[in-house]
mmCIF file of C-alpha atoms in Angstrom:
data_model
loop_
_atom_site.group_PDB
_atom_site.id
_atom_site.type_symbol
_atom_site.label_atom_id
_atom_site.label_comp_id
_atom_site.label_asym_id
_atom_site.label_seq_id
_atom_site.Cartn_x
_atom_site.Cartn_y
_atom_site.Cartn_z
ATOM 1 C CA UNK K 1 -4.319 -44.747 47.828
ATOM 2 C CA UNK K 2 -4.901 -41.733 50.173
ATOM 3 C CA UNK K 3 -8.398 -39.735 48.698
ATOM 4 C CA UNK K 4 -10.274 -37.038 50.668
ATOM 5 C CA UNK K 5 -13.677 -35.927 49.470
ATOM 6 C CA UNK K 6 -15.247 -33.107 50.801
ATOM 7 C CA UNK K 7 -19.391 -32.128 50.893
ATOM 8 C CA UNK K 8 -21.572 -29.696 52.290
ATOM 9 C CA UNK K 9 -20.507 -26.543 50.867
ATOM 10 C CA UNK K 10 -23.165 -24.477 49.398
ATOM 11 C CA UNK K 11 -25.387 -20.764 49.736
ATOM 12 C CA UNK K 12 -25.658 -19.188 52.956
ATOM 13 C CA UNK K 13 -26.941 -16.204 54.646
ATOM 14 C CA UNK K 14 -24.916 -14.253 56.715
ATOM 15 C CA UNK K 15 -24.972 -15.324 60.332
ATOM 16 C CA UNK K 16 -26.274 -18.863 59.289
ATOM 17 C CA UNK K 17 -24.188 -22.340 59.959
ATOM 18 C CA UNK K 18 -23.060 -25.106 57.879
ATOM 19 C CA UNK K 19 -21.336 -28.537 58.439
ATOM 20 C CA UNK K 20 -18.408 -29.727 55.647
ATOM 21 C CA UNK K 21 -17.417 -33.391 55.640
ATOM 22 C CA UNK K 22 -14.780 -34.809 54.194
ATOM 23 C CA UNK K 23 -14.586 -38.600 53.761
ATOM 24 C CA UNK K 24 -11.476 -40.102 54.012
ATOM 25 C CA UNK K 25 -9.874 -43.597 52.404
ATOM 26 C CA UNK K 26 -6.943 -45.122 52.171
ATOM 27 C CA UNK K 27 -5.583 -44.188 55.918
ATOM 28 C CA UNK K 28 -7.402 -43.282 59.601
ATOM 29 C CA UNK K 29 -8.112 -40.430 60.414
ATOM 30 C CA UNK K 30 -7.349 -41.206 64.099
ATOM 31 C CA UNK K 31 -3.702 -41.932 63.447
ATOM 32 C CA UNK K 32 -3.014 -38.272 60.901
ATOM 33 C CA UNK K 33 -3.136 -34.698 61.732
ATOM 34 C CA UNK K 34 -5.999 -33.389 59.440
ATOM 35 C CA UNK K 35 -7.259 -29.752 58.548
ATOM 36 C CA UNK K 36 -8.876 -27.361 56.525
ATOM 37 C CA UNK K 37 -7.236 -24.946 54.149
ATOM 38 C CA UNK K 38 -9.278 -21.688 52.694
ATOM 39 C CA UNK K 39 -9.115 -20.281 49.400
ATOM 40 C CA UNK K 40 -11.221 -16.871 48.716
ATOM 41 C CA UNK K 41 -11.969 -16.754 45.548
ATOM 42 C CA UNK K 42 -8.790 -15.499 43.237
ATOM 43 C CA UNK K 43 -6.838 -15.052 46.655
ATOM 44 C CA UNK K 44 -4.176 -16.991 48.262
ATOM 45 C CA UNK K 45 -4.485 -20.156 50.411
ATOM 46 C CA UNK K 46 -5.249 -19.823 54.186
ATOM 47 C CA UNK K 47 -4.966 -21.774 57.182
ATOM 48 C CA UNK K 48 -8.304 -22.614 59.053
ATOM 49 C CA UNK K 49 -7.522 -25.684 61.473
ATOM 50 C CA UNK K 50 -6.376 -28.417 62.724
ATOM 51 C CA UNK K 51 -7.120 -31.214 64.856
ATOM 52 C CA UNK K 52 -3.839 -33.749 65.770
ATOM 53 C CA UNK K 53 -3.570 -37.249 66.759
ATOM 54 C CA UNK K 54 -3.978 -36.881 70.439
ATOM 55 C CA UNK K 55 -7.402 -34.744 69.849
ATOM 56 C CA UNK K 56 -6.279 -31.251 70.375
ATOM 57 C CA UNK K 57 -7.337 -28.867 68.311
ATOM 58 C CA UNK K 58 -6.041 -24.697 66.735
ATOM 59 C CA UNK K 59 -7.793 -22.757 64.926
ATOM 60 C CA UNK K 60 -6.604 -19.471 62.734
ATOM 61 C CA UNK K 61 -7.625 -16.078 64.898
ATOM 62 C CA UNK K 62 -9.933 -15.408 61.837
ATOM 63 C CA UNK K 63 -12.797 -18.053 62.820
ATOM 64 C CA UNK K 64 -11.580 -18.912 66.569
ATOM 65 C CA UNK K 65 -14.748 -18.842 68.407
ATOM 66 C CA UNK K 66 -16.973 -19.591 65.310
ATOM 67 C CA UNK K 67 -15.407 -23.333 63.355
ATOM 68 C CA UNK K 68 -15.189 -26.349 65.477
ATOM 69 C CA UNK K 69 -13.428 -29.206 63.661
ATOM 70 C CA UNK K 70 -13.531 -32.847 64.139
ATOM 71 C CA UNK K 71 -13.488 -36.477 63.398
ATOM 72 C CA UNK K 72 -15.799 -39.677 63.239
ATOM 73 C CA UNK K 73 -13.435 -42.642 63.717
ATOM 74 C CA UNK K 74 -16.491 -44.904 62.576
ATOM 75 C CA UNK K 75 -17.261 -42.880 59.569
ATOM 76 C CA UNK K 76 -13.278 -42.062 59.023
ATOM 77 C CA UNK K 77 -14.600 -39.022 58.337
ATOM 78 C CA UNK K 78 -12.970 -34.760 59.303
ATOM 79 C CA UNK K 79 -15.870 -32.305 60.399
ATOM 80 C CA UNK K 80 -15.677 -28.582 59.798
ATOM 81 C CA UNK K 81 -18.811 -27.023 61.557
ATOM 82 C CA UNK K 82 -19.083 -23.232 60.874
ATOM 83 C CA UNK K 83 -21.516 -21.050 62.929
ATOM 84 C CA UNK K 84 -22.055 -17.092 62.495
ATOM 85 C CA UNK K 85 -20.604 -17.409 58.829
ATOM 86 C CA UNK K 86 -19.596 -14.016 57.535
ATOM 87 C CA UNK K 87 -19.527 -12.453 54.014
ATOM 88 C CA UNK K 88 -15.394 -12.833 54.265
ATOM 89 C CA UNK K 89 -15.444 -16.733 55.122
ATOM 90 C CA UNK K 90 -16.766 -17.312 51.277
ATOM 91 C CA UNK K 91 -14.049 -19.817 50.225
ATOM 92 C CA UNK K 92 -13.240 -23.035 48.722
ATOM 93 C CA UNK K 93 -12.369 -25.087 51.408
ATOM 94 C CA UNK K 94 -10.521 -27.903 51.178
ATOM 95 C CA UNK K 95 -9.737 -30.606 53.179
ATOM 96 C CA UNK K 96 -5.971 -31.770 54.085
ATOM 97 C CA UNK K 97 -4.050 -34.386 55.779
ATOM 98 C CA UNK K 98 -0.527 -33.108 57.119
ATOM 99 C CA UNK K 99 2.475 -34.952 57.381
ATOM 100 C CA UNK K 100 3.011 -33.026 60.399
ATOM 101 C CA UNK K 101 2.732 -29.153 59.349
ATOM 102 C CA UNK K 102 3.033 -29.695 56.096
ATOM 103 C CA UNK K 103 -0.038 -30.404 53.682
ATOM 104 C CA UNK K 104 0.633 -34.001 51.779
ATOM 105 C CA UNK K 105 -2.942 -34.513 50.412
ATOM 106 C CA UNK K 106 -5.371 -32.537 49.400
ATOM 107 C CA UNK K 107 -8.987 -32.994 48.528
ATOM 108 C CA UNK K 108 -10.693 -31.066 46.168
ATOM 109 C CA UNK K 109 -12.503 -28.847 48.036
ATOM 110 C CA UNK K 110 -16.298 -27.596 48.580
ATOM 111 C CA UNK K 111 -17.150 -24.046 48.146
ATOM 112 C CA UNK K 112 -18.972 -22.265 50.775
ATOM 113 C CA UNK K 113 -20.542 -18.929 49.632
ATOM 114 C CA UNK K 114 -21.624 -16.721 52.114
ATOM 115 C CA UNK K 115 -24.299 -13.696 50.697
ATOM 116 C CA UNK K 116 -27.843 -12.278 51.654
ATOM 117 C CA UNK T 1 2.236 -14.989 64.101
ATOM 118 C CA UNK T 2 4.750 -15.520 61.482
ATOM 119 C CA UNK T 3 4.724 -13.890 58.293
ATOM 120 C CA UNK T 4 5.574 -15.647 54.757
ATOM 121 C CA UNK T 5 6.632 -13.181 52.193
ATOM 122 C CA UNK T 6 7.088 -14.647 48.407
ATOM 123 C CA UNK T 7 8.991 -12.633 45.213
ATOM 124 C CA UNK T 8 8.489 -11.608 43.202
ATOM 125 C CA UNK T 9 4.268 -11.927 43.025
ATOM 126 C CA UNK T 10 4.555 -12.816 39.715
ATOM 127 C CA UNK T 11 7.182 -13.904 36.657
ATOM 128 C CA UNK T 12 7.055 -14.639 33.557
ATOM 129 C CA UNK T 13 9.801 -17.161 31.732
ATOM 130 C CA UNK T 14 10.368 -19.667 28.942
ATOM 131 C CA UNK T 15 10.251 -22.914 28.164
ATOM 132 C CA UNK T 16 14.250 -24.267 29.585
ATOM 133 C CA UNK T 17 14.551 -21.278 31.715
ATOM 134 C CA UNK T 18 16.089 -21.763 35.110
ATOM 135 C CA UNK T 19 13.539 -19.656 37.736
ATOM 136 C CA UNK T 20 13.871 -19.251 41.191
ATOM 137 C CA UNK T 21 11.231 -18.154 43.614
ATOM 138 C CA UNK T 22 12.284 -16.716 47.352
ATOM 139 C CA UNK T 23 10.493 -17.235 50.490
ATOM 140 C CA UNK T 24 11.255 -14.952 53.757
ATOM 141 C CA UNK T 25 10.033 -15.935 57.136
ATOM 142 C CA UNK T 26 9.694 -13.081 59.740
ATOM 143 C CA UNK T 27 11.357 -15.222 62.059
ATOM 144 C CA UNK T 28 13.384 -18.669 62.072
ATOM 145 C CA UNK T 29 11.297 -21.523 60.829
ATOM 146 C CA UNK T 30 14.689 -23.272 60.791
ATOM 147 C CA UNK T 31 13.466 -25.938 58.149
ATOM 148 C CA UNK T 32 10.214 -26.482 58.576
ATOM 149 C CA UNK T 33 9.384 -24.925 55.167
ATOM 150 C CA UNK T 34 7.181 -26.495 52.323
ATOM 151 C CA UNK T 35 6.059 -25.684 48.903
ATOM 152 C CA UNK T 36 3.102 -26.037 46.776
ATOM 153 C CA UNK T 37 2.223 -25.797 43.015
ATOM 154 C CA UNK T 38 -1.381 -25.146 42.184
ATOM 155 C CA UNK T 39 -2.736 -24.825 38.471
ATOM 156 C CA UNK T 40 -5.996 -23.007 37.940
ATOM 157 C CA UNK T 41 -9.510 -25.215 39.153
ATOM 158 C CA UNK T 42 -7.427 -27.190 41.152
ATOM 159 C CA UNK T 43 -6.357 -28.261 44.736
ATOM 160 C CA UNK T 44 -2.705 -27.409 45.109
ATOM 161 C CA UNK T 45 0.050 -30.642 45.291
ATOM 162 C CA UNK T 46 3.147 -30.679 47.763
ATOM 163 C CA UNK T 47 6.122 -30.474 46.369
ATOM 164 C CA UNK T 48 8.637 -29.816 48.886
ATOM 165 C CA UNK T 49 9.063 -30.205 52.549
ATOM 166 C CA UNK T 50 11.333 -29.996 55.270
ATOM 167 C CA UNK T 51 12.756 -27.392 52.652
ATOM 168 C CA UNK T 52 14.638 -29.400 49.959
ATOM 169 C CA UNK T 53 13.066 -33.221 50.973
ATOM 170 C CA UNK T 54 11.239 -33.600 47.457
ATOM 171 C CA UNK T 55 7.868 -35.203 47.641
ATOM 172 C CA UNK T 56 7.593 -38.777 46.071
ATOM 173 C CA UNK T 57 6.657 -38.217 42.267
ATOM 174 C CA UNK T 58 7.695 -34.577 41.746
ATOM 175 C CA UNK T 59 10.342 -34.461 39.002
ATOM 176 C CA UNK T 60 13.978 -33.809 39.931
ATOM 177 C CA UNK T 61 13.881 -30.090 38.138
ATOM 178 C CA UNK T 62 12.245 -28.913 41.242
ATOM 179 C CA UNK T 63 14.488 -28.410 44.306
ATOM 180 C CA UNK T 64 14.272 -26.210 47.370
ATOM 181 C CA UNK T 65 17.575 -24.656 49.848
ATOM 182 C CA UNK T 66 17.292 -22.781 52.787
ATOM 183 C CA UNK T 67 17.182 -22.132 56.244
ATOM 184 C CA UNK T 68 15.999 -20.156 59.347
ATOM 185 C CA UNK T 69 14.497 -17.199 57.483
ATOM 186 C CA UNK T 70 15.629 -17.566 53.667
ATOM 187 C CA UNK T 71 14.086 -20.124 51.385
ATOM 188 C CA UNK T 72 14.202 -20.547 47.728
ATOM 189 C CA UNK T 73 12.336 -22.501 44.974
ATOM 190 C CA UNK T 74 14.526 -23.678 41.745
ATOM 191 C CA UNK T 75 12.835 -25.005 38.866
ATOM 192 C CA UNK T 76 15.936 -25.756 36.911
ATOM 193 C CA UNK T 77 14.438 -25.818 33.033
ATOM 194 C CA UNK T 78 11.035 -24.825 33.182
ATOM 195 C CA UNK T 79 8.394 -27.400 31.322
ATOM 196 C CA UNK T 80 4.953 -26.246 30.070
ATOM 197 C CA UNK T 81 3.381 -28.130 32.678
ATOM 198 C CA UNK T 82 5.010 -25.735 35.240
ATOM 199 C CA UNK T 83 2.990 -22.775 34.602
ATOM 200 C CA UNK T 84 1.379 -22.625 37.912
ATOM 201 C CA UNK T 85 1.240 -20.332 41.445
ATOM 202 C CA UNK T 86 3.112 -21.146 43.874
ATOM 203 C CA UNK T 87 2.751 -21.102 47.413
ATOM 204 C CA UNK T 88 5.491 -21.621 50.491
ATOM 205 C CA UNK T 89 4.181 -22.421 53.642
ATOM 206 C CA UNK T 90 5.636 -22.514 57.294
ATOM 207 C CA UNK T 91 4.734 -24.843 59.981
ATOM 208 C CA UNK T 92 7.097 -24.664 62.537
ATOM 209 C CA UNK T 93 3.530 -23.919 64.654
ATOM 210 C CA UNK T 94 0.371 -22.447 64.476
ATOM 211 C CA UNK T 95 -0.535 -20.064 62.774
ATOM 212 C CA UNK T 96 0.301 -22.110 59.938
ATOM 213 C CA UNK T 97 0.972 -19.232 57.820
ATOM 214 C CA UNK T 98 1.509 -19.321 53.775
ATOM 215 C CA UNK T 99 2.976 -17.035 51.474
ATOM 216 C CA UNK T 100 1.002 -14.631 48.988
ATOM 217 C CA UNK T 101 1.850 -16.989 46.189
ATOM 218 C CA UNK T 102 3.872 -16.956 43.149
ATOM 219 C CA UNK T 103 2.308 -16.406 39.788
ATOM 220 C CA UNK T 104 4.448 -18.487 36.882
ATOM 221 C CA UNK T 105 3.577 -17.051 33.107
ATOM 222 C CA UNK T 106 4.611 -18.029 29.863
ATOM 223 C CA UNK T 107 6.682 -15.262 28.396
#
């Protein structure tokens, strides 16, 4: 059974950085696009990234610059690390493997809230 | 980028009603459409892809039709367990860009 289980979300002060995991069973990481999918809080879902297969990675204009995503093949484990955090990247965030654009499992996300 | 836009925003409907929800792409997507249900506290759950391919364990009541820039939703007698947002979502590339959701009420 695919799970994903996300951790590290939490408080942060603008301009500060944090690191969200998500732990993944049932299937490799190596072999399946993952990502990360935003929610602000009553808002709609957004895009954030993705890393594929091969190793390349997009990221949504919003934190290009800022997010770096990645993987762990040891740990089978998807990396979202989030640098000059700003009030408008307070979110769940949740972690998602894509059948190849499309979002087949979900996790159940970590909330990051960002506030001085 | 390409924009996803969803109607209406919200709808309300009974129990055994037929409801549609539309989905307009600012540009061909051709199929590469999918939709979501999400219920309040939780993480949404595919339900369509490849815009009518239904995802293993949905029920049959949902179904999805469309291509290029139209796209619709059918939930063909609405259960009480359908009272959800929806959400379509495009990825025929990045940006992968969803719609403003769908809000589902009981009348």
């Amino acid at each position: 059974e695919v799970q994903l289980a996300e951790t590290g979300g939490g408080l942060i002060q603008p301009g500060g950085s944090l690191t969200l995991s998500c732990a993944a069973s049932g299937f490799t990481v190596i072999n399946d696009y993952m990502g990360w999918v935003r929610q602000a809080p009553g808002k709609g879902l957004e895009w954030v990234s993705i890393v594929y297969s091969d190793g390349r990675t997009e990221y949504a204009d919003s934190v290009k610059g800022r997010f770096t995503i990645s993987r762990d093949i040891a740990k089978n484990t998807l990396y979202l690390e989030m640098n000059t955090l700003r009030v408008e990247d307070t979110a769940m965030y949740y972690c998602v493997r894509t059948g190849g654009g499309f979002f087949d499992h979900w996790g159940r996300g970590t909330l990051v809230t960002v506030s001085s | 980028d390409i924009q996803m836009t969803q109607s209406p925003s919200s709808l309300s409907a009974s129990v055994g009603d037929r409801v549609t929800i539309a989905c307009r792409a600012s540009q061909s997507i051709r199929t590469y459409l999918a939709w979501y249900q999400q219920k309040p506290g939780k993480a949404p759950n595919l339900l369509i892809y490849k815009a009518s391919t239904l995802e293993s364990a949905v029920p049959s009541r949902f179904s999805g039709s469309g291509s290029a820039t139209e796209f619709t939703l059918t939930i063909s007698s609405l259960q009480p367990d359908d009272f959800a947002t929806y959400y379509c979502q495009q990825y025929s590339g990045s940006p992968y860009t969803f719609g403003q959701g769908t809000k589902l009420e009981i009348k």
